XYZ file of C-alpha atoms in Angstrom:
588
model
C 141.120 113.647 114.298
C 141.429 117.106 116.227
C 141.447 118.807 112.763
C 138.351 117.243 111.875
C 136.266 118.425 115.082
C 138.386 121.794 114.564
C 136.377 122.128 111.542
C 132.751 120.776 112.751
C 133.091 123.451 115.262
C 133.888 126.722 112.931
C 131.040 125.350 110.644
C 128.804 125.347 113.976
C 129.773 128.450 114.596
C 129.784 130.146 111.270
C 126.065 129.124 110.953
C 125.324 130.436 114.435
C 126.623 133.608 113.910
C 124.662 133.866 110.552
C 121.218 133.324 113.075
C 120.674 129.691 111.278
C 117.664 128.371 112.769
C 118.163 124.410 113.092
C 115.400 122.798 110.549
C 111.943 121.969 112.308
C 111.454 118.690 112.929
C 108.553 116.973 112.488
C 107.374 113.933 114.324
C 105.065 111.263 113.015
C 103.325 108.745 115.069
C 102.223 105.511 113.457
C 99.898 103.181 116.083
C 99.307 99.696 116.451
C 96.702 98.579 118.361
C 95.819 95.357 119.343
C 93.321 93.297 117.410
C 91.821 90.698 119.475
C 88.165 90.504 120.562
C 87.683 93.293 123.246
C 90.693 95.283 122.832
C 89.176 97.154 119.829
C 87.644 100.046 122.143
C 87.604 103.607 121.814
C 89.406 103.869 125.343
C 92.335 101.822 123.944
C 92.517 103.866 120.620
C 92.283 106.888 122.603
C 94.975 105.708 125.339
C 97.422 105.027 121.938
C 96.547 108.945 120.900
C 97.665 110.349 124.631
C 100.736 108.124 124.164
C 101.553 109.644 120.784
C 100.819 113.132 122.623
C 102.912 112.724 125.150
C 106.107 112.028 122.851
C 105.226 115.485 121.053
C 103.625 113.920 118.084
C 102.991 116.557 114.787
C 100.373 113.802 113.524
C 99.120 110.609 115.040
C 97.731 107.765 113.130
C 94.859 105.240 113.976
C 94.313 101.818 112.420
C 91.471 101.004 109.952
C 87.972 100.841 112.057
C 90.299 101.422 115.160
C 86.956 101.093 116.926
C 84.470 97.797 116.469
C 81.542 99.118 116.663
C 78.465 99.560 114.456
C 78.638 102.654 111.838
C 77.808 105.842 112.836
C 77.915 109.202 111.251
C 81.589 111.489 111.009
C 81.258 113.611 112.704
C 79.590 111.199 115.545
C 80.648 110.210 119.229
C 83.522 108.341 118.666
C 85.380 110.610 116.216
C 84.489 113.818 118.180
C 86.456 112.042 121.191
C 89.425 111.203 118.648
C 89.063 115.138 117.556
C 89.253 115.978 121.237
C 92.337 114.319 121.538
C 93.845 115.713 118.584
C 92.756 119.889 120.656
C 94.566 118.407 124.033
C 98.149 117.391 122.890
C 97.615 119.839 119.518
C 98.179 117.378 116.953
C 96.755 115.747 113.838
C 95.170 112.869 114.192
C 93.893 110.699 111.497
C 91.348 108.385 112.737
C 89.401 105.616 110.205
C 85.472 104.561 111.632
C 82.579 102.687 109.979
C 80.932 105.581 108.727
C 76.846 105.419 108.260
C 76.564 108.037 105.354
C 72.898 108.686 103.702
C 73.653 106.249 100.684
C 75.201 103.302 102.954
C 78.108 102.587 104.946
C 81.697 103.301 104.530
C 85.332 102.885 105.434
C 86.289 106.467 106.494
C 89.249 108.146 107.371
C 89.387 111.583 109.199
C 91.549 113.929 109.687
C 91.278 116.063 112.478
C 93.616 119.285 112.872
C 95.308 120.690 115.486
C 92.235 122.771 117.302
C 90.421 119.357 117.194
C 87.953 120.454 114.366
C 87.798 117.748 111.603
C 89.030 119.267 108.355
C 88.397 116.539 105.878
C 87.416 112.998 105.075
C 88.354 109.928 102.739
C 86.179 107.153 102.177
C 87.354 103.929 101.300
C 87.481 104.092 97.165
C 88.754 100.360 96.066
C 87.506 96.845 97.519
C 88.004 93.348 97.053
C 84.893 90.950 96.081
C 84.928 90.007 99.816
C 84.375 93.331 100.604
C 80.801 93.941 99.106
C 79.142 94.974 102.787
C 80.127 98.921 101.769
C 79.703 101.429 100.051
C 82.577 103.062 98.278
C 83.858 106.635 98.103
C 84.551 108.483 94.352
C 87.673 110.768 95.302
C 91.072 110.518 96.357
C 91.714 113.924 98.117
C 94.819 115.143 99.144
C 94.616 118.008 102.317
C 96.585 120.575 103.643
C 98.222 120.635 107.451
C 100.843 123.308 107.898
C 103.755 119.600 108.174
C 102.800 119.230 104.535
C 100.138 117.832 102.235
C 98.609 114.375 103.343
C 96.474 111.857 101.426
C 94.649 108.767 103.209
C 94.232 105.442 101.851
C 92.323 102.441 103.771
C 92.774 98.785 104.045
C 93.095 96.939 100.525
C 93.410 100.084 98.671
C 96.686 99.205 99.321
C 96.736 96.569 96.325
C 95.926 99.522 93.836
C 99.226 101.630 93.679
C 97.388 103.651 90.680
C 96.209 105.584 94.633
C 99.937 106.568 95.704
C 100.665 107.430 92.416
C 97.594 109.888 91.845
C 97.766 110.978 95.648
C 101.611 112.206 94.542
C 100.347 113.875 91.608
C 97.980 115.767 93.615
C 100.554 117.089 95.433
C 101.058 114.813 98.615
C 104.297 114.834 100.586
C 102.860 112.077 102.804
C 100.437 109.248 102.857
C 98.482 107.482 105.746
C 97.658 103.519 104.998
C 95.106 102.760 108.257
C 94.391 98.961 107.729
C 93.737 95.957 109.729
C 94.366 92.254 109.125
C 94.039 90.890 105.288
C 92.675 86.743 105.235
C 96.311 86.576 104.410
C 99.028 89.009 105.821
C 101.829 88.562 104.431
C 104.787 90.441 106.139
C 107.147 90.438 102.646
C 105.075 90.963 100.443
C 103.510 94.259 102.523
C 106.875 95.335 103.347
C 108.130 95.262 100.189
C 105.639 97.285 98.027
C 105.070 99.519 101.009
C 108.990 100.326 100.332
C 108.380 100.525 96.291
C 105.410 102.887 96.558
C 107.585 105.288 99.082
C 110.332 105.180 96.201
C 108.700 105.398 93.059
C 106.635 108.228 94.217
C 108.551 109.850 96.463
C 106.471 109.762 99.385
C 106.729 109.185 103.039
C 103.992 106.549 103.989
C 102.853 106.135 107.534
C 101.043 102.576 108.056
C 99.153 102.060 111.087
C 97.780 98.687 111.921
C 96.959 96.030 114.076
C 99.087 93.480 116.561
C 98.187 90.315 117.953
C 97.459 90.387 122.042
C 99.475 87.251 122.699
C 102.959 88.367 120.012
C 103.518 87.576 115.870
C 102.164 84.560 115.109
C 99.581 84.015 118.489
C 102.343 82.530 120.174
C 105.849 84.218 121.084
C 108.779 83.422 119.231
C 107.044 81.847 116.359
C 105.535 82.427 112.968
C 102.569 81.454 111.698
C 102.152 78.423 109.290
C 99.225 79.560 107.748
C 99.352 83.652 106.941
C 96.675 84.396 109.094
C 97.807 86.398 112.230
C 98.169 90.343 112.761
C 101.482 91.667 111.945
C 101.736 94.184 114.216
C 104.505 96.444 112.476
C 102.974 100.411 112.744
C 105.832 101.545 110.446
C 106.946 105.209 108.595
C 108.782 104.917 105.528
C 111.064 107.682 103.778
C 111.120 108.423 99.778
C 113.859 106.005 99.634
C 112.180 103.335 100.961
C 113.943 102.939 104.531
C 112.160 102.308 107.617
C 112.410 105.343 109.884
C 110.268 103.853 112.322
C 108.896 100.602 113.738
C 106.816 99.361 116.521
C 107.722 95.759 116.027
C 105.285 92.598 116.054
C 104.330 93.748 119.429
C 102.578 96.835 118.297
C 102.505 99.961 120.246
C 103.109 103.646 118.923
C 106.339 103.859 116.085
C 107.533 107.828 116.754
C 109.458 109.568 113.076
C 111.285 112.371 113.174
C 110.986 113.956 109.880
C 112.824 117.291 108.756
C 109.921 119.668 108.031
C 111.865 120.282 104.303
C 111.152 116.905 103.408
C 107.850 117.035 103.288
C 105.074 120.375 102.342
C 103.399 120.325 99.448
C 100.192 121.487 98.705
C 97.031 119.939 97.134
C 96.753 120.183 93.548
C 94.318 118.846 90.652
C 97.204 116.089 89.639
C 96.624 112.670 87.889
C 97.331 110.082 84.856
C 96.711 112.042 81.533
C 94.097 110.268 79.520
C 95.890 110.040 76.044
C 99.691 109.052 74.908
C 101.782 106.422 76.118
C 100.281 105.273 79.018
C 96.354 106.086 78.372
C 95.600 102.173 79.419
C 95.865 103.512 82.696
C 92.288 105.935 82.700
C 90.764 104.480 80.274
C 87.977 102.755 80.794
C 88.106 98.504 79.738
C 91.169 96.584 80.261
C 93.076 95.787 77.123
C 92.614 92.027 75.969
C 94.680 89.257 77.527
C 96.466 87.072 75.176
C 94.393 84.342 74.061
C 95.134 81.087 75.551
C 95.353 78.215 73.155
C 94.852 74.460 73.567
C 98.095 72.978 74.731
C 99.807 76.275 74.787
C 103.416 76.003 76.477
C 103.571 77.812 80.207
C 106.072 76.042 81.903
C 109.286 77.707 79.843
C 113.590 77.851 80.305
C 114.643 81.446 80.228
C 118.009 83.024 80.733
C 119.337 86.035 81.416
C 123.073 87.139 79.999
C 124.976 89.766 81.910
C 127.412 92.531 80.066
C 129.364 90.355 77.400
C 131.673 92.648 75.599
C 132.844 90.404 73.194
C 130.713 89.157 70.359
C 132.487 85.646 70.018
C 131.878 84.760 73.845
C 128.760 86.286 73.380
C 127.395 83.682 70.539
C 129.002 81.023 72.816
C 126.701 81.671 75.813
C 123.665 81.879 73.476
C 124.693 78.291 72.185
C 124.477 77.400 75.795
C 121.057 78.907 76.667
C 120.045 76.796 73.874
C 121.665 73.372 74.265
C 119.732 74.248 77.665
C 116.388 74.238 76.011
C 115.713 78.006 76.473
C 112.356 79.843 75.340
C 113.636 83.085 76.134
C 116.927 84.868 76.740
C 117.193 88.979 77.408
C 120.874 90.138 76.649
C 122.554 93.440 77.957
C 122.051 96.920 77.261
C 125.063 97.522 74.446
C 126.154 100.715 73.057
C 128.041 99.909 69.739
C 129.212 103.210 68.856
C 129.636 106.484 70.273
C 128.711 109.424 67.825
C 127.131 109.650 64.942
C 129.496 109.511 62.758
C 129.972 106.233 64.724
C 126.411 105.042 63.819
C 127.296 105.269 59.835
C 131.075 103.859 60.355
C 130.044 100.437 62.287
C 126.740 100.273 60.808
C 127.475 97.212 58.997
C 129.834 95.338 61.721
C 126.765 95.595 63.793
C 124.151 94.507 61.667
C 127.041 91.652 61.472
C 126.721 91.309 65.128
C 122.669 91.419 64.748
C 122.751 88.921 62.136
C 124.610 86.089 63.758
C 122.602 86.741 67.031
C 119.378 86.154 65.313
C 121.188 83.033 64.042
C 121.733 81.837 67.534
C 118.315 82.352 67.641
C 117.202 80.225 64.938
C 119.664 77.690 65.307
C 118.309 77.024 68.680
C 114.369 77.608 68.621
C 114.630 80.073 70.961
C 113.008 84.240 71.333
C 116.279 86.658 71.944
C 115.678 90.188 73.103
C 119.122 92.291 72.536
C 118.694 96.332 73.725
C 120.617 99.282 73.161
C 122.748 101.419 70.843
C 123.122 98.649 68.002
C 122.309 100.248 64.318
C 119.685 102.917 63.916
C 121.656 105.744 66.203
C 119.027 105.594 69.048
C 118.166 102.932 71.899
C 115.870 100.325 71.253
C 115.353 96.866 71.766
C 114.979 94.038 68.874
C 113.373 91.218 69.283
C 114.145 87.667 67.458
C 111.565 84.599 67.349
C 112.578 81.218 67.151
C 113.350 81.103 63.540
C 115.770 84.380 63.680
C 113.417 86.724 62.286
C 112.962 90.234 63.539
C 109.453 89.555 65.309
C 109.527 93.679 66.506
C 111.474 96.460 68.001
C 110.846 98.453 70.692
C 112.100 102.248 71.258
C 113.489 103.349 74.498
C 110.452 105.463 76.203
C 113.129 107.489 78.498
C 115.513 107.951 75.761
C 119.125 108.695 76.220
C 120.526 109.270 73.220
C 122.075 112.812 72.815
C 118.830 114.367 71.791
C 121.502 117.094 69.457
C 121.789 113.419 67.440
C 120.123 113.113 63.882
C 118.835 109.971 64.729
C 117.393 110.793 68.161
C 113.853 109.080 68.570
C 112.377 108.631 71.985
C 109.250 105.907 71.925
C 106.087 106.742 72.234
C 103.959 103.256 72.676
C 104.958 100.405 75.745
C 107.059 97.218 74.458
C 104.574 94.659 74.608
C 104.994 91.121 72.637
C 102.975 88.289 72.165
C 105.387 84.818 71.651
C 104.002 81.213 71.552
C 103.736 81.285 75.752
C 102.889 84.321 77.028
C 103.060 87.971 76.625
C 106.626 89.701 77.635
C 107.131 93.657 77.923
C 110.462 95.559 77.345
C 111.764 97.839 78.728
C 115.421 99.265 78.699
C 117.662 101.357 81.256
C 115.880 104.595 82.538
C 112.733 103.497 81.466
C 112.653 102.660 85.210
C 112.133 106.186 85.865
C 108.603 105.330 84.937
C 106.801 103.163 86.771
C 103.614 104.050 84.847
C 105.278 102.006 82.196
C 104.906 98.778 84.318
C 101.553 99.472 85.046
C 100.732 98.977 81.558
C 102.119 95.898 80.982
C 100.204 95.078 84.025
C 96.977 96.126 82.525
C 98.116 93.927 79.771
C 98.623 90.984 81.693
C 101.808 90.307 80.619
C 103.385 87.186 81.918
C 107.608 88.829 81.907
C 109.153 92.342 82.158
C 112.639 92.092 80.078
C 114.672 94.698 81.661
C 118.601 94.748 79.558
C 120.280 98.077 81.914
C 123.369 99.789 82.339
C 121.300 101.132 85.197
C 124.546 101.619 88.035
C 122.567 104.206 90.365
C 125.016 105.013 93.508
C 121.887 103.445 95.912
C 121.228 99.448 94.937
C 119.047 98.793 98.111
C 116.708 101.595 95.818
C 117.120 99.868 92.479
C 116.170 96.185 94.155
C 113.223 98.047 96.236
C 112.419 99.622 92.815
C 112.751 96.211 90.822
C 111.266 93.709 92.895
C 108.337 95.922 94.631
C 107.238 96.058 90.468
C 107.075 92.289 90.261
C 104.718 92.442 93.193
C 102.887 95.009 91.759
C 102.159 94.266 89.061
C 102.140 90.290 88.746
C 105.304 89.764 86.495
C 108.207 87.439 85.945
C 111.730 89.383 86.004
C 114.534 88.985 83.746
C 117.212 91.627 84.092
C 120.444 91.735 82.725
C 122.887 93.973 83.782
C 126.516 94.651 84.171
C 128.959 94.527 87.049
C 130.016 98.085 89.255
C 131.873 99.074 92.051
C 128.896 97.843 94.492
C 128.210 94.094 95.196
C 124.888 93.820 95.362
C 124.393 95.060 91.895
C 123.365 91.875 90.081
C 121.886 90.269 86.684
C 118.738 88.576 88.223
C 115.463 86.709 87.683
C 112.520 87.386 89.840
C 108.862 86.002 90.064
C 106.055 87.719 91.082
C 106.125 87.460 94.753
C 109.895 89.436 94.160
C 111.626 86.970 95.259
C 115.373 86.419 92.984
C 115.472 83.032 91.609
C 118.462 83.300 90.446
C 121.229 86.158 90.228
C 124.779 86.493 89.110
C 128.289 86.353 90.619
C 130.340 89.665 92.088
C 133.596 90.148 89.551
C 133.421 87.756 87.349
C 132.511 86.415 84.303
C 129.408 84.645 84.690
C 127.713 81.932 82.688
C 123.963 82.624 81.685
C 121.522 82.752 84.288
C 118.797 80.008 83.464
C 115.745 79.234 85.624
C 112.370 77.313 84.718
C 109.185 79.444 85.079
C 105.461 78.139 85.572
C 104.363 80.830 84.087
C 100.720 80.031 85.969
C 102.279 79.833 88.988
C 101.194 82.940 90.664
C 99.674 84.996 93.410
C 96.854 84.083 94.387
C 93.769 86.266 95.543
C 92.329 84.566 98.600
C 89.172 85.316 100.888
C 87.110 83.660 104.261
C 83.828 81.732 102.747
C 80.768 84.069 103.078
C 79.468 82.043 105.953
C 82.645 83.015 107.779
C 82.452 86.722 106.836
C 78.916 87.151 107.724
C 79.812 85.447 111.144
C 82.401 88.586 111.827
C 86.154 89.120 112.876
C 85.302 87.404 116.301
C 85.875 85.116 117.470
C 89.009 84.749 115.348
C 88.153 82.911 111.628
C 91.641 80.931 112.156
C 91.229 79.338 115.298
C 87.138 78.986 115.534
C 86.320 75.290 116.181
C 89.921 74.283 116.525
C 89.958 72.711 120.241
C 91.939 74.972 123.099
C 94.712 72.213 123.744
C 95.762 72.543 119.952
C 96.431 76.581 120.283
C 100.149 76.420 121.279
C 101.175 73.707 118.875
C 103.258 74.958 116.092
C 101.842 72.170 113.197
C 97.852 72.386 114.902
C 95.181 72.296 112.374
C 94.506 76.099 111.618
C 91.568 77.510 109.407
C 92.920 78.974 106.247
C 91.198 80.965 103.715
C 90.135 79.731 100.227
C 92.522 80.369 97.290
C 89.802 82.192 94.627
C 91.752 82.598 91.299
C 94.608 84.927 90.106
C 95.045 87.876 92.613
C 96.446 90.268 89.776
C 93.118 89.338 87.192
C 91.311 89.725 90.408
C 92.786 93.071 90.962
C 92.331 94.223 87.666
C 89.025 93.712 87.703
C 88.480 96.236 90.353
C 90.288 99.077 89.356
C 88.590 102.822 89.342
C 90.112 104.307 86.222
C 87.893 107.067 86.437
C 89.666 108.353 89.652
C 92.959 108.578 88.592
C 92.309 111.098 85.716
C 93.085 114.962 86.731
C 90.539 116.460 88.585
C 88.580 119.483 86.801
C 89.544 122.974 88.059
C 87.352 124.333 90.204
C 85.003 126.821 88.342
């Protein structure tokens, strides 16, 4: 070992002697305060600031409406004291009010700079039908601090991830959620697509939120049976998706330390381009859902085959997916030759290969979905229906054929199916590099992604962040088949869309097909107070009002829930702002 330090030290010292500054570090502080009536004060909110201050905080950041009050104007009294704060311990602060602007009233967040002068604001731009007491804003701005560039979101413009995206293209390094308790809170699925956003834009995301006074749940050491309870949980996340800081149920202040090269940026006019592949996204009406017809099949058996190299086992596990009754089954991602010259010489050996797949296909009554290099000398996916006929292809969007190839052909529409249950998308190997691909089949409603990958990235915490986060997203079934690598945790796996894996295969070893049963109309669900509750206000709390005192410490007590009110995703959908995520104009 004494050669090891031997070495640590000369590289020390070589850097010293070259007058290497170490890299500035930059530190983050995400705040949770507590929720319950009373303790929603300016004092507390400005206590939480001085505590970030005192830990030498670069930027602190407040929860959504981290004051109850009535709306008032920005600047008014309560964000000029959160501005003060932000000139005595020289830090950002981002603060989020009810803001009384001249055409209504609005969820606004702040930022305040260093001298205490607020430099900027972002009004709420996305709400839920719940939400129809304000007024929304009709920009998502991205501002400049000398740790970086820094977009705001609010509350359940967290459902929309159309805002990180856009917020990314306009040049932010980092993004500040301030939110406060959904009628459901739902510590996986927040987590989890908190995680996805941070990876599939690249972004550090600060969330700062709101704790319960008495612990998780209203009651230490226990959860909560019905959903309804702060999560405490001020977090900071890192472009990879890791936690880099956490305040725990309990709340408090989370403190990051961020290397200053990780983050910059500056603001730019960024955003979804209105025309090729992915124009659903800005444009203005949501593409038709697939007509549902009387007596139409949802509840379906699909399968999933990992990497099977040869064609004669291969045909043997498709006679098993079918003896089990499956609808669906998504093969591997095959290459089948290696050149071109390849693509002419086993041309006909794998239209062989094709051929008695689609007769699996037929002979069972079942939809088959092979991708890869198979025939044409470029990667694409083929689809077969239940009677072995070619129902489509799709080509690979991210191609990655040689592109000196004669055949090279990179796709330029999403793989989007309609079978006899639902609507499926395709997609194939690095099309995960682009998530805006998803989002489409979102927008189309489709009921399963297909994913067949050779995907083997070196960081599989990243590709399940990536792949599950997407099901949450975006309200889809999972089938991905894959093949085996050095890393254990890289898996063939079905997923629903609350990303949870129904089924995945074994480590180092041949597996049998993956088969799971899918109610297809089993899904999220978008759920709200009744009016009468709403109207009433947060206090006292919607879960426990008329539920008698003795009852509060019993773990199966009668709780108030809120009222399932259809599909969440159709619900979501429905409330999109296309016309925000478009490039901005240049300034004149």
């Amino acid at each position: 070992m004494h050669w090891m330090r031997a070495v640590v030290v000369a590289a020390l010292s070589v850097a010293a002697a070259a007058g290497e500054a170490p890299p500035k570090k930059v530190k983050i502080a995400a705040i949770s305060l507590v929720w319950d009536d009373g303790h929603r004060t300016l004092e507390n909110a400005l206590k939480a600031l001085d505590e970030a201050g005192a830990a030498g905080a670069d930027l602190a950041c407040l929860p959504e409406e981290c004051v109850y009050q009535a709306a008032e104007p920005i600047p008014g009294p309560a964000s000029e004291a959160i501005a003060k704060k932000a000139a005595q311990h020289k830090m950002w602060v981002v603060g989020n009010l009810r803001e009384l602007g001249g055409d209504g009233t609005f969820v606004t967040s702040f930022l305040c700079d260093r001298a205490g002068t607020i430099v900027g604001k972002y009004r709420k731009s996305h709400r839920l039908p719940y939400e129809d007491d304000i007024a929304l804003g009709d920009d998502l701005p991205v501002f400049a601090t000398d740790i970086g560039a820094v977009g705001l979101k609010a509350g359940t413009d967290h459902y929309f991830p159309e805002i990180d995206a856009v917020l990314r293209k306009r040049g932010a390094s980092l993004v500040v959620w301030s939110t406060s308790p959904f009628p459901i809170r739902d510590e996986h699925l927040e987590t989890l697509t908190l995680q996805g956003r941070a990876v599939h834009s690249g972004l550090h995301i600060v969330v700062a939120r709101y704790a319960g006074k008495e612990g998780y749940g209203g009651y230490r050491d226990r959860f909560s049976w019905t959903g309804t309870w702060p999560l405490g949980r001020a977090q900071v996340f890192d472009p990879d998706g890791h936690t880099v800081a956490d305040s725990g149920h309990a709340g408090g202040v989370a403190i990051a330390t961020i290397s200053a090269s990780r983050l910059g940026g500056a603001p730019r006019n960024g955003g979804y381009e209105a025309v090729g592949r992915y124009a659903a996204i800005t444009a203005p009406e949501l593409p038709p859902p697939l007509p549902r017809k009387e007596g139409m099949k949802r509840v379906i058996r699909a399968a999933a085959i990992e990497c099977e190299g040869d064609i004669h086992r291969l045909i043997a596990k498709l006679d098993a997916c079918g003896a089990a009754g499956c609808d669906l089954v998504c093969l591997w991602e095959y290459v089948w030759y290696g050149n071109d010259a390849e693509v002419e010489k086993f041309r006909e050996r794998n239209r062989g290969y094709l051929a008695r797949i689609a007769e699996a296909a037929k002979r069972h009554k079942m939809h088959v979905v092979i991708a890869g290099e198979l025939e044409r000398g470029f990667n694409e996916a083929i689809l077969f229906d239940r009677e072995g006929n070619e129902l489509g292809r799709y080509t690979k969007i991210n191609q990655t054929t040689d592109k000196k190839s004669k055949y090279y052909q990179a796709g330029d529409k999403v793989g989007l199916f309609d079978l006899d249950f639902g609507r499926i998308c395709v997609k194939i190997c690095a099309d995960v590099y682009s998530p805006e691909l998803d989002r489409v089949a979102a927008l189309h409603q489709a009921d399963l992604m297909l994913l067949p990958t050779q995907d083997a990235g070196p960081f599989t915490d990243h590709t399940r962040i990536r792949d599950l986060s997407r099901c949450v997203d975006n309200g889809y079934f999972l089938l991905r088949a894959a093949g085996g690598t050095a890393q254990t945790d890289h898996r063939t796996y079905i997923a629903d869309p609350w990303g949870f894996v129904l089924a995945a295969s074994q480590y180092a070893t041949r597996n049998d097909p993956l088969i799971v049963t899918l109610q297809l109309d089993n899904r999220p669900k978008y759920y709200e107070w009744p009016a009468a509750v709403r109207k009433a206000g947060p206090y006292p709390d919607p879960v426990l009002r008329g539920i008698k005192p003795e009852a509060f410490g019993q773990m199966y007590s009668g709780r108030n829930t809120p009222e399932a009110k259809g599909d969440l995703r159709a619900t979501l959908l429905r409330c999109r702002r296309p016309e925000l995520y478009k490039p901005r104009p240049a300034p004149m």
